[in-house]
């Protein structure tokens, strides 16, 4: 797992980001270099390796230009644990129970999830065999009699004679036949009764009266859960459903959880990415906290500082050091400026990238090129009902033009405006499928149809407040 991203060059990383994000080449280049630098650091053999810290990035740009998407896609490319937090959350009045360190704990949870998934994949075959045997034991319980040596699964006795065979041998022969049926998927709809483990609910939310952090609370919950007897509940499921439930149990038996924790901590420390959104909301407009809300904002900045600088954070899986976690912060900075952040925090985000506002041509490309383009998403939704949706090039141009015009005249919310426009354009069709528009129908979106259905969005200014 630690070598999965070694082959990625900055150019290849940008190429992968290009599949989902249009434009913003400067931002893509900088995050690609930051990701490649992590690989380079891990390949440094001298003691200086631990002194090479990541260059955290501050993205500046209005809403809907792709800031979050760049960070999220980067994490997916690197198969790295990723967590997104909103800096403004920490300024809420009466915000109790979580602190700025919670973002690091969330990152470790993501890392544990990633490592566990990887381990599950490694033990998948062994677990599947164990599940088949467990289901077989329910269907045809084995006969256990002293002195009888059971044959291995799949082995048959060539001298077997049904008339002279013992009950044990007949049982084993029946089990072999059913084992074969299970492998061939012939019994998937058959219902069986299985015992499912239940975790006892532990209600200790009020312990400590707010004096405990999340890690201590989780530790106490795990300890009490471990002390309480495990309850099981009988459930009647089809073999296909039972296999999913039993697969999880069998896989967990084959995985060393201490190894998972150790690997997850390493992964979070060396590959983790924390995306801090809305960082402009905690910038003091004056640059100095003179009183009122500015004091709160500056306080949040000072709380964030040690995490971004590098500190040891206690989590329920162990202590994680944030020295080499990559922090990407983003904000629109319409009211405040990056220089309004406290100097110490500014210094921790040395790479500043300004994302450009989206043009009409960008909108056109966003609708056509990305793998997850909105036009393709709607085609998939209609396709699920066996209805074929098509657009001609002029209609896509017109959608892009109208979305850009609405952003200019109402409020610029970037590419998110395309969701509003596409929804307005296609909602009537979605409502009529499958009642009026039946399966195997074809819908063709033309420029004239776009003009007719969306002209009211542009003309009727009074309705602008209802538009996202």
Tab-separated table of C-alpha atoms in Angstrom:
chain	number	residue	atom	x	y	z
A	1	UNK	CA	0.000	0.000	0.000
A	2	UNK	CA	2.907	2.320	0.744
A	3	UNK	CA	4.251	2.088	-2.825
A	4	UNK	CA	0.980	2.534	-4.696
A	5	UNK	CA	1.696	6.111	-5.812
A	6	UNK	CA	5.442	5.798	-6.524
A	7	UNK	CA	4.905	5.649	-10.292
A	8	UNK	CA	2.949	8.934	-10.512
A	9	UNK	CA	4.873	11.867	-12.028
A	10	UNK	CA	3.605	15.474	-11.679
A	11	UNK	CA	2.577	15.422	-15.358
A	12	UNK	CA	0.589	12.195	-14.868
A	13	UNK	CA	-1.089	13.611	-11.743
A	14	UNK	CA	-2.184	16.709	-13.709
A	15	UNK	CA	-3.390	14.386	-16.481
A	16	UNK	CA	-5.554	12.493	-13.978
A	17	UNK	CA	-6.942	15.756	-12.550
A	18	UNK	CA	-7.731	16.943	-16.104
A	19	UNK	CA	-10.238	14.076	-16.434
A	20	UNK	CA	-12.456	15.744	-13.819
A	21	UNK	CA	-11.446	19.414	-13.508
A	22	UNK	CA	-11.457	21.937	-16.354
A	23	UNK	CA	-8.875	24.738	-16.346
A	24	UNK	CA	-7.130	25.896	-13.134
A	25	UNK	CA	-3.782	24.669	-14.480
A	26	UNK	CA	-1.723	26.617	-11.938
A	27	UNK	CA	-3.555	25.008	-8.999
A	28	UNK	CA	-3.281	21.535	-10.556
A	29	UNK	CA	0.474	21.941	-11.139
A	30	UNK	CA	1.064	23.010	-7.541
A	31	UNK	CA	-0.899	20.147	-5.955
A	32	UNK	CA	0.818	17.691	-8.346
A	33	UNK	CA	4.253	18.926	-7.236
A	34	UNK	CA	3.171	18.741	-3.559
A	35	UNK	CA	2.048	15.127	-4.030
A	36	UNK	CA	5.204	14.124	-5.916
A	37	UNK	CA	7.353	15.779	-3.224
A	38	UNK	CA	5.868	13.374	-0.674
A	39	UNK	CA	7.042	10.430	-2.783
A	40	UNK	CA	10.462	12.057	-3.137
A	41	UNK	CA	10.722	12.619	0.630
A	42	UNK	CA	9.972	8.956	1.389
A	43	UNK	CA	12.781	7.960	-1.016
A	44	UNK	CA	15.349	10.175	0.745
A	45	UNK	CA	17.692	7.827	2.604
A	46	UNK	CA	19.483	10.285	4.916
A	47	UNK	CA	18.395	11.792	8.252
A	48	UNK	CA	17.227	14.935	6.479
A	49	UNK	CA	14.065	13.024	5.461
A	50	UNK	CA	12.285	13.903	8.703
A	51	UNK	CA	13.128	17.606	8.242
A	52	UNK	CA	11.508	17.884	4.810
A	53	UNK	CA	8.055	19.292	5.508
A	54	UNK	CA	5.272	19.668	2.915
A	55	UNK	CA	4.586	23.036	1.328
A	56	UNK	CA	0.987	23.642	2.353
A	57	UNK	CA	-1.202	25.330	-0.245
A	58	UNK	CA	-3.666	28.214	0.057
A	59	UNK	CA	-6.220	28.319	-2.780
A	60	UNK	CA	-7.919	31.641	-3.412
A	61	UNK	CA	-11.000	31.744	-5.615
A	62	UNK	CA	-14.734	32.299	-5.621
A	63	UNK	CA	-17.219	29.510	-4.937
A	64	UNK	CA	-17.722	26.816	-7.551
A	65	UNK	CA	-14.377	27.132	-9.365
A	66	UNK	CA	-13.067	23.696	-8.291
A	67	UNK	CA	-11.076	24.218	-5.067
A	68	UNK	CA	-12.627	21.315	-3.134
A	69	UNK	CA	-12.753	19.065	-6.197
A	70	UNK	CA	-9.003	19.484	-6.823
A	71	UNK	CA	-8.165	18.442	-3.232
A	72	UNK	CA	-10.664	15.547	-3.223
A	73	UNK	CA	-9.473	14.165	-6.563
A	74	UNK	CA	-5.835	14.502	-5.490
A	75	UNK	CA	-6.539	12.307	-2.454
A	76	UNK	CA	-8.257	9.700	-4.662
A	77	UNK	CA	-5.346	9.626	-7.110
A	78	UNK	CA	-2.884	9.095	-4.247
A	79	UNK	CA	-5.204	6.632	-2.473
A	80	UNK	CA	-4.567	8.821	0.554
A	81	UNK	CA	-6.720	9.474	3.633
A	82	UNK	CA	-8.569	12.762	3.116
A	83	UNK	CA	-10.766	14.846	5.361
A	84	UNK	CA	-12.527	18.155	4.707
A	85	UNK	CA	-13.376	20.625	7.452
A	86	UNK	CA	-14.894	24.085	7.410
A	87	UNK	CA	-12.883	26.573	9.430
A	88	UNK	CA	-16.054	28.545	10.178
A	89	UNK	CA	-17.405	25.580	12.196
A	90	UNK	CA	-15.011	26.361	15.008
A	91	UNK	CA	-16.412	29.879	15.494
A	92	UNK	CA	-20.014	28.789	16.128
A	93	UNK	CA	-21.569	30.011	19.375
A	94	UNK	CA	-22.023	27.155	21.832
A	95	UNK	CA	-19.896	24.770	19.763
A	96	UNK	CA	-19.095	22.100	22.366
A	97	UNK	CA	-17.643	18.603	22.270
A	98	UNK	CA	-15.193	18.921	19.355
A	99	UNK	CA	-12.033	20.947	18.885
A	100	UNK	CA	-9.630	21.665	16.041
A	101	UNK	CA	-7.874	18.347	16.761
A	102	UNK	CA	-11.030	16.531	15.620
A	103	UNK	CA	-9.913	17.046	11.997
A	104	UNK	CA	-6.821	14.929	12.698
A	105	UNK	CA	-8.918	12.226	14.365
A	106	UNK	CA	-11.215	12.190	11.318
A	107	UNK	CA	-8.131	11.774	9.127
A	108	UNK	CA	-6.968	8.749	11.153
A	109	UNK	CA	-10.473	7.216	10.891
A	110	UNK	CA	-10.226	7.581	7.101
A	111	UNK	CA	-6.770	5.983	7.150
A	112	UNK	CA	-8.052	3.029	9.205
A	113	UNK	CA	-10.909	2.602	6.736
A	114	UNK	CA	-8.497	2.616	3.762
A	115	UNK	CA	-6.087	0.119	5.355
A	116	UNK	CA	-8.931	-2.158	6.465
A	117	UNK	CA	-10.350	-2.181	2.912
A	118	UNK	CA	-6.920	-3.069	1.556
A	119	UNK	CA	-6.487	-5.895	4.087
A	120	UNK	CA	-10.001	-7.180	3.354
A	121	UNK	CA	-9.032	-7.445	-0.301
A	122	UNK	CA	-5.930	-9.455	0.636
A	123	UNK	CA	-7.863	-12.004	2.728
A	124	UNK	CA	-10.914	-12.046	0.443
A	125	UNK	CA	-10.317	-15.557	-0.945
A	126	UNK	CA	-9.626	-17.157	2.445
A	127	UNK	CA	-12.618	-15.405	3.978
A	128	UNK	CA	-14.870	-16.547	1.102
A	129	UNK	CA	-13.841	-20.178	1.719
A	130	UNK	CA	-14.565	-19.830	5.450
A	131	UNK	CA	-17.969	-18.253	4.676
A	132	UNK	CA	-18.881	-21.117	2.334
A	133	UNK	CA	-17.981	-23.628	5.071
A	134	UNK	CA	-20.044	-21.689	7.640
A	135	UNK	CA	-23.076	-21.646	5.297
A	136	UNK	CA	-22.524	-25.337	4.567
A	137	UNK	CA	-22.528	-26.099	8.314
A	138	UNK	CA	-25.964	-24.447	8.528
A	139	UNK	CA	-27.357	-26.279	5.475
A	140	UNK	CA	-25.842	-29.724	6.216
A	141	UNK	CA	-24.504	-29.871	9.787
A	142	UNK	CA	-21.446	-32.164	9.928
A	143	UNK	CA	-21.700	-35.457	11.823
A	144	UNK	CA	-18.984	-35.528	14.443
A	145	UNK	CA	-18.334	-39.009	15.721
A	146	UNK	CA	-15.188	-40.234	17.504
A	147	UNK	CA	-12.618	-41.879	15.296
A	148	UNK	CA	-14.040	-40.542	12.003
A	149	UNK	CA	-11.472	-38.739	9.878
A	150	UNK	CA	-13.163	-36.125	7.672
A	151	UNK	CA	-11.869	-35.694	4.137
A	152	UNK	CA	-10.721	-32.308	2.980
A	153	UNK	CA	-13.267	-30.216	1.041
A	154	UNK	CA	-13.468	-31.350	-2.555
A	155	UNK	CA	-11.759	-34.708	-1.900
A	156	UNK	CA	-13.808	-37.816	-2.649
A	157	UNK	CA	-13.139	-41.438	-1.893
A	158	UNK	CA	-12.828	-43.365	-5.194
A	159	UNK	CA	-13.908	-46.621	-3.467
A	160	UNK	CA	-17.085	-45.045	-2.043
A	161	UNK	CA	-20.059	-47.433	-1.889
A	162	UNK	CA	-23.402	-45.852	-0.810
A	163	UNK	CA	-24.781	-49.148	0.459
A	164	UNK	CA	-21.912	-49.940	2.824
A	165	UNK	CA	-20.998	-46.301	3.649
A	166	UNK	CA	-21.322	-45.028	7.193
A	167	UNK	CA	-23.516	-42.107	8.181
A	168	UNK	CA	-20.399	-39.932	8.431
A	169	UNK	CA	-19.286	-40.742	4.887
A	170	UNK	CA	-22.788	-40.127	3.475
A	171	UNK	CA	-22.909	-36.800	5.300
A	172	UNK	CA	-19.538	-35.771	3.896
A	173	UNK	CA	-20.562	-36.787	0.364
A	174	UNK	CA	-23.759	-34.666	0.674
A	175	UNK	CA	-21.704	-31.736	1.948
A	176	UNK	CA	-19.408	-32.009	-1.071
A	177	UNK	CA	-22.386	-31.855	-3.437
A	178	UNK	CA	-23.801	-28.781	-1.675
A	179	UNK	CA	-20.333	-27.184	-1.566
A	180	UNK	CA	-20.243	-27.460	-5.348
A	181	UNK	CA	-23.742	-25.923	-5.629
A	182	UNK	CA	-22.649	-23.002	-3.409
A	183	UNK	CA	-19.602	-22.345	-5.592
A	184	UNK	CA	-21.763	-22.385	-8.711
A	185	UNK	CA	-24.265	-19.916	-7.161
A	186	UNK	CA	-27.200	-22.326	-7.390
A	187	UNK	CA	-28.414	-21.706	-3.812
A	188	UNK	CA	-28.188	-17.887	-3.593
A	189	UNK	CA	-31.965	-17.361	-3.113
A	190	UNK	CA	-32.358	-20.036	-0.449
A	191	UNK	CA	-33.089	-18.679	3.044
A	192	UNK	CA	-31.013	-19.666	6.082
A	193	UNK	CA	-30.919	-18.550	9.707
A	194	UNK	CA	-27.647	-17.086	10.981
A	195	UNK	CA	-26.425	-15.587	14.250
A	196	UNK	CA	-25.314	-11.971	13.855
A	197	UNK	CA	-23.131	-10.312	16.493
A	198	UNK	CA	-24.554	-7.157	18.015
A	199	UNK	CA	-22.513	-4.444	19.649
A	200	UNK	CA	-24.089	-3.390	22.935
A	201	UNK	CA	-25.144	0.283	22.943
A	202	UNK	CA	-22.984	2.264	25.330
A	203	UNK	CA	-24.513	5.569	26.380
A	204	UNK	CA	-21.750	7.520	28.065
A	205	UNK	CA	-22.186	10.827	26.275
A	206	UNK	CA	-22.528	12.781	29.523
A	207	UNK	CA	-19.393	11.388	31.196
A	208	UNK	CA	-16.919	14.137	32.057
A	209	UNK	CA	-19.417	16.953	31.542
A	210	UNK	CA	-17.594	18.223	28.445
A	211	UNK	CA	-14.157	17.895	30.076
A	212	UNK	CA	-13.088	14.914	27.966
A	213	UNK	CA	-11.754	15.034	24.424
A	214	UNK	CA	-12.980	12.781	21.624
A	215	UNK	CA	-10.058	10.348	21.917
A	216	UNK	CA	-10.616	9.748	25.654
A	217	UNK	CA	-14.365	9.362	25.115
A	218	UNK	CA	-13.848	6.841	22.289
A	219	UNK	CA	-11.323	4.932	24.409
A	220	UNK	CA	-13.780	4.591	27.294
A	221	UNK	CA	-16.558	3.503	24.942
A	222	UNK	CA	-14.308	0.835	23.377
A	223	UNK	CA	-13.192	-0.387	26.817
A	224	UNK	CA	-16.762	-0.707	28.120
A	225	UNK	CA	-17.890	-2.356	24.858
A	226	UNK	CA	-15.055	-4.874	25.224
A	227	UNK	CA	-16.021	-5.708	28.802
A	228	UNK	CA	-19.687	-6.295	28.028
A	229	UNK	CA	-20.728	-9.712	26.676
A	230	UNK	CA	-21.276	-9.889	22.936
A	231	UNK	CA	-24.927	-10.505	22.106
A	232	UNK	CA	-26.064	-12.365	19.026
A	233	UNK	CA	-29.320	-12.075	17.177
A	234	UNK	CA	-30.873	-14.657	14.863
A	235	UNK	CA	-31.681	-13.354	11.380
A	236	UNK	CA	-33.299	-15.125	8.451
A	237	UNK	CA	-31.545	-14.114	5.225
A	238	UNK	CA	-30.990	-15.442	1.738
A	239	UNK	CA	-27.592	-17.074	1.233
A	240	UNK	CA	-26.539	-14.089	-0.931
A	241	UNK	CA	-27.351	-11.654	1.919
A	242	UNK	CA	-25.903	-13.933	4.606
A	243	UNK	CA	-22.649	-14.169	2.655
A	244	UNK	CA	-22.147	-10.378	2.896
A	245	UNK	CA	-22.743	-10.392	6.685
A	246	UNK	CA	-20.543	-13.426	7.320
A	247	UNK	CA	-17.820	-12.133	4.983
A	248	UNK	CA	-17.260	-9.143	7.243
A	249	UNK	CA	-17.011	-11.346	10.343
A	250	UNK	CA	-14.660	-13.874	8.724
A	251	UNK	CA	-12.418	-11.164	7.243
A	252	UNK	CA	-12.072	-9.465	10.645
A	253	UNK	CA	-10.916	-12.790	12.150
A	254	UNK	CA	-8.126	-13.020	9.561
A	255	UNK	CA	-6.894	-9.432	10.016
A	256	UNK	CA	-4.504	-8.340	12.758
A	257	UNK	CA	-6.088	-5.081	13.954
A	258	UNK	CA	-2.873	-3.939	15.681
A	259	UNK	CA	-1.190	-4.087	12.273
A	260	UNK	CA	-4.104	-2.103	10.768
A	261	UNK	CA	-3.712	0.624	13.420
A	262	UNK	CA	0.044	0.834	12.926
A	263	UNK	CA	-0.261	1.068	9.146
A	264	UNK	CA	-3.122	3.590	9.367
A	265	UNK	CA	-1.094	5.901	11.627
A	266	UNK	CA	1.838	5.700	9.160
A	267	UNK	CA	-0.491	6.395	6.231
A	268	UNK	CA	-2.176	9.371	7.914
A	269	UNK	CA	1.170	10.873	8.976
A	270	UNK	CA	2.890	10.495	5.594
A	271	UNK	CA	0.074	10.589	3.024
A	272	UNK	CA	-2.808	12.330	4.832
A	273	UNK	CA	-4.447	15.403	3.287
A	274	UNK	CA	-6.565	17.825	5.341
A	275	UNK	CA	-8.624	20.338	3.378
A	276	UNK	CA	-9.592	23.419	5.403
A	277	UNK	CA	-12.394	25.209	3.573
A	278	UNK	CA	-13.746	28.711	4.235
A	279	UNK	CA	-10.499	29.812	5.862
A	280	UNK	CA	-11.366	33.383	4.822
A	281	UNK	CA	-14.266	33.292	7.333
A	282	UNK	CA	-11.796	33.181	10.258
A	283	UNK	CA	-9.632	36.037	8.938
A	284	UNK	CA	-9.981	39.283	10.912
A	285	UNK	CA	-11.102	41.963	8.483
A	286	UNK	CA	-8.830	44.479	10.172
A	287	UNK	CA	-5.919	42.080	10.478
A	288	UNK	CA	-5.975	42.661	14.245
A	289	UNK	CA	-8.534	41.209	16.616
A	290	UNK	CA	-9.851	44.383	18.152
A	291	UNK	CA	-12.912	42.855	19.765
A	292	UNK	CA	-16.216	41.138	19.058
A	293	UNK	CA	-16.230	38.368	16.474
A	294	UNK	CA	-12.646	39.168	15.398
A	295	UNK	CA	-11.370	37.853	18.744
A	296	UNK	CA	-13.150	34.548	18.080
A	297	UNK	CA	-11.738	34.368	14.552
A	298	UNK	CA	-8.204	35.017	15.694
A	299	UNK	CA	-8.654	32.467	18.470
A	300	UNK	CA	-9.555	29.795	15.896
A	301	UNK	CA	-6.478	30.717	13.858
A	302	UNK	CA	-4.286	30.295	16.931
A	303	UNK	CA	-5.918	26.912	17.649
A	304	UNK	CA	-5.237	25.806	14.073
A	305	UNK	CA	-1.628	26.948	14.145
A	306	UNK	CA	-0.071	24.099	16.212
A	307	UNK	CA	-1.907	21.483	14.132
A	308	UNK	CA	-0.633	22.971	10.853
A	309	UNK	CA	2.854	23.597	12.295
A	310	UNK	CA	3.121	19.979	13.396
A	311	UNK	CA	2.080	18.525	16.719
A	312	UNK	CA	1.275	15.176	18.339
A	313	UNK	CA	-2.455	14.498	18.525
A	314	UNK	CA	-3.927	11.735	20.658
A	315	UNK	CA	-6.444	9.519	18.853
A	316	UNK	CA	-8.107	6.266	19.888
A	317	UNK	CA	-5.728	4.405	17.542
A	318	UNK	CA	-2.582	6.010	18.952
A	319	UNK	CA	-0.639	9.258	18.740
A	320	UNK	CA	-0.287	10.836	15.303
A	321	UNK	CA	2.253	13.484	14.400
A	322	UNK	CA	1.014	16.111	11.915
A	323	UNK	CA	4.479	17.298	10.748
A	324	UNK	CA	4.101	15.687	7.313
A	325	UNK	CA	0.342	15.938	6.794
A	326	UNK	CA	-0.435	18.075	3.721
A	327	UNK	CA	-2.803	20.947	4.538
A	328	UNK	CA	-4.706	22.603	1.695
A	329	UNK	CA	-6.715	25.667	2.721
A	330	UNK	CA	-9.225	27.476	0.537
A	331	UNK	CA	-11.354	30.572	0.663
A	332	UNK	CA	-13.094	33.093	-1.568
A	333	UNK	CA	-11.558	36.103	0.266
A	334	UNK	CA	-14.258	38.462	-1.029
A	335	UNK	CA	-14.401	40.528	2.163
A	336	UNK	CA	-11.070	39.757	3.818
A	337	UNK	CA	-7.601	39.214	2.318
A	338	UNK	CA	-5.045	36.428	2.896
A	339	UNK	CA	-2.896	39.060	4.624
A	340	UNK	CA	-5.673	39.389	7.259
A	341	UNK	CA	-4.715	35.965	8.629
A	342	UNK	CA	-2.257	36.056	11.523
A	343	UNK	CA	1.342	36.127	10.180
A	344	UNK	CA	2.248	32.767	11.774
A	345	UNK	CA	-0.606	31.011	9.945
A	346	UNK	CA	0.204	32.795	6.672
A	347	UNK	CA	3.754	31.440	6.951
A	348	UNK	CA	2.423	27.892	7.176
A	349	UNK	CA	0.770	28.203	3.729
A	350	UNK	CA	3.724	29.295	1.586
A	351	UNK	CA	2.189	28.261	-1.760
A	352	UNK	CA	-0.625	30.583	-2.832
A	353	UNK	CA	-2.679	29.776	-5.894
A	354	UNK	CA	-5.340	32.051	-7.329
A	355	UNK	CA	-8.076	30.161	-9.169
A	356	UNK	CA	-9.615	32.015	-12.089
A	357	UNK	CA	-13.350	32.568	-12.502
A	358	UNK	CA	-15.011	30.255	-14.995
A	359	UNK	CA	-15.732	31.537	-18.502
A	360	UNK	CA	-18.540	30.555	-20.867
A	361	UNK	CA	-16.081	28.309	-22.729
A	362	UNK	CA	-15.107	26.643	-19.412
A	363	UNK	CA	-18.786	25.879	-18.786
A	364	UNK	CA	-19.051	24.297	-22.239
A	365	UNK	CA	-16.011	22.104	-21.554
A	366	UNK	CA	-17.292	21.197	-18.052
A	367	UNK	CA	-20.502	19.918	-19.645
A	368	UNK	CA	-18.645	17.863	-22.267
A	369	UNK	CA	-15.213	16.690	-21.164
A	370	UNK	CA	-15.034	15.400	-17.543
A	371	UNK	CA	-15.695	11.707	-16.893
A	372	UNK	CA	-18.427	12.715	-14.453
A	373	UNK	CA	-19.874	15.597	-16.536
A	374	UNK	CA	-23.443	16.596	-15.628
A	375	UNK	CA	-24.632	15.759	-19.144
A	376	UNK	CA	-23.291	12.195	-18.711
A	377	UNK	CA	-24.852	11.914	-15.245
A	378	UNK	CA	-28.302	12.765	-16.618
A	379	UNK	CA	-27.799	10.327	-19.505
A	380	UNK	CA	-27.068	7.629	-16.919
A	381	UNK	CA	-30.214	8.531	-14.911
A	382	UNK	CA	-32.425	8.311	-17.997
A	383	UNK	CA	-30.574	5.194	-19.124
A	384	UNK	CA	-31.550	3.493	-15.847
A	385	UNK	CA	-35.160	3.774	-17.103
A	386	UNK	CA	-34.149	2.607	-20.624
A	387	UNK	CA	-34.723	6.110	-22.022
A	388	UNK	CA	-32.059	7.432	-24.394
A	389	UNK	CA	-31.056	11.088	-23.802
A	390	UNK	CA	-29.010	12.980	-26.376
A	391	UNK	CA	-27.733	16.566	-26.745
A	392	UNK	CA	-26.529	18.275	-29.884
A	393	UNK	CA	-23.494	20.537	-29.668
A	394	UNK	CA	-25.532	23.752	-30.052
A	395	UNK	CA	-27.709	22.849	-27.045
A	396	UNK	CA	-24.649	22.344	-24.807
A	397	UNK	CA	-23.258	25.689	-26.016
A	398	UNK	CA	-26.573	27.357	-25.176
A	399	UNK	CA	-26.725	25.795	-21.679
A	400	UNK	CA	-23.174	27.056	-21.004
A	401	UNK	CA	-24.070	30.531	-22.310
A	402	UNK	CA	-27.206	30.823	-20.151
A	403	UNK	CA	-25.469	29.523	-17.012
A	404	UNK	CA	-22.683	32.071	-17.498
A	405	UNK	CA	-25.212	34.873	-18.080
A	406	UNK	CA	-27.203	34.012	-14.910
A	407	UNK	CA	-23.958	33.981	-12.888
A	408	UNK	CA	-23.136	37.462	-14.204
A	409	UNK	CA	-26.574	38.937	-13.543
A	410	UNK	CA	-27.695	37.207	-10.336
A	411	UNK	CA	-24.773	35.867	-8.310
A	412	UNK	CA	-21.640	34.051	-9.378
A	413	UNK	CA	-21.699	30.564	-7.869
A	414	UNK	CA	-19.371	29.067	-10.472
A	415	UNK	CA	-19.973	25.610	-11.916
A	416	UNK	CA	-22.716	24.936	-9.347
A	417	UNK	CA	-24.965	27.101	-11.534
A	418	UNK	CA	-24.943	24.289	-14.106
A	419	UNK	CA	-26.807	22.069	-11.618
A	420	UNK	CA	-29.591	24.677	-11.412
A	421	UNK	CA	-29.800	25.065	-15.175
A	422	UNK	CA	-29.693	21.340	-16.011
A	423	UNK	CA	-32.286	20.567	-13.341
A	424	UNK	CA	-34.618	23.272	-14.705
A	425	UNK	CA	-34.118	21.946	-18.223
A	426	UNK	CA	-34.710	18.240	-17.544
A	427	UNK	CA	-36.981	18.022	-14.489
A	428	UNK	CA	-40.190	17.819	-16.566
A	429	UNK	CA	-38.792	14.870	-18.499
A	430	UNK	CA	-37.642	13.165	-15.298
A	431	UNK	CA	-41.150	13.582	-13.899
A	432	UNK	CA	-42.758	12.042	-16.979
A	433	UNK	CA	-40.525	8.929	-17.011
A	434	UNK	CA	-41.791	6.190	-17.000
A	435	UNK	CA	-45.514	7.195	-16.901
A	436	UNK	CA	-45.691	9.255	-20.101
A	437	UNK	CA	-42.248	8.699	-21.572
A	438	UNK	CA	-41.938	4.941	-21.827
A	439	UNK	CA	-38.883	2.678	-22.007
A	440	UNK	CA	-36.889	2.695	-25.267
A	441	UNK	CA	-37.966	6.305	-25.965
A	442	UNK	CA	-35.465	8.873	-27.185
A	443	UNK	CA	-35.177	12.490	-25.978
A	444	UNK	CA	-33.152	14.938	-28.072
A	445	UNK	CA	-32.099	18.210	-26.432
A	446	UNK	CA	-31.827	21.017	-29.003
A	447	UNK	CA	-30.827	24.678	-28.808
A	448	UNK	CA	-34.475	25.724	-29.336
A	449	UNK	CA	-35.632	23.533	-26.453
A	450	UNK	CA	-32.960	25.029	-24.166
A	451	UNK	CA	-34.045	28.582	-25.135
A	452	UNK	CA	-37.705	27.799	-24.583
A	453	UNK	CA	-37.268	26.095	-21.190
A	454	UNK	CA	-34.583	28.348	-19.694
A	455	UNK	CA	-35.459	31.810	-20.992
A	456	UNK	CA	-37.591	32.473	-17.879
A	457	UNK	CA	-34.538	31.941	-15.652
A	458	UNK	CA	-32.714	34.793	-17.363
A	459	UNK	CA	-35.648	37.163	-17.956
A	460	UNK	CA	-37.473	36.993	-14.646
A	461	UNK	CA	-35.165	38.862	-12.254
A	462	UNK	CA	-37.762	38.787	-9.454
A	463	UNK	CA	-37.281	35.029	-9.189
A	464	UNK	CA	-33.528	35.311	-8.760
A	465	UNK	CA	-33.826	34.825	-4.996
A	466	UNK	CA	-35.165	31.335	-5.578
A	467	UNK	CA	-32.264	30.308	-7.806
A	468	UNK	CA	-29.387	28.521	-6.098
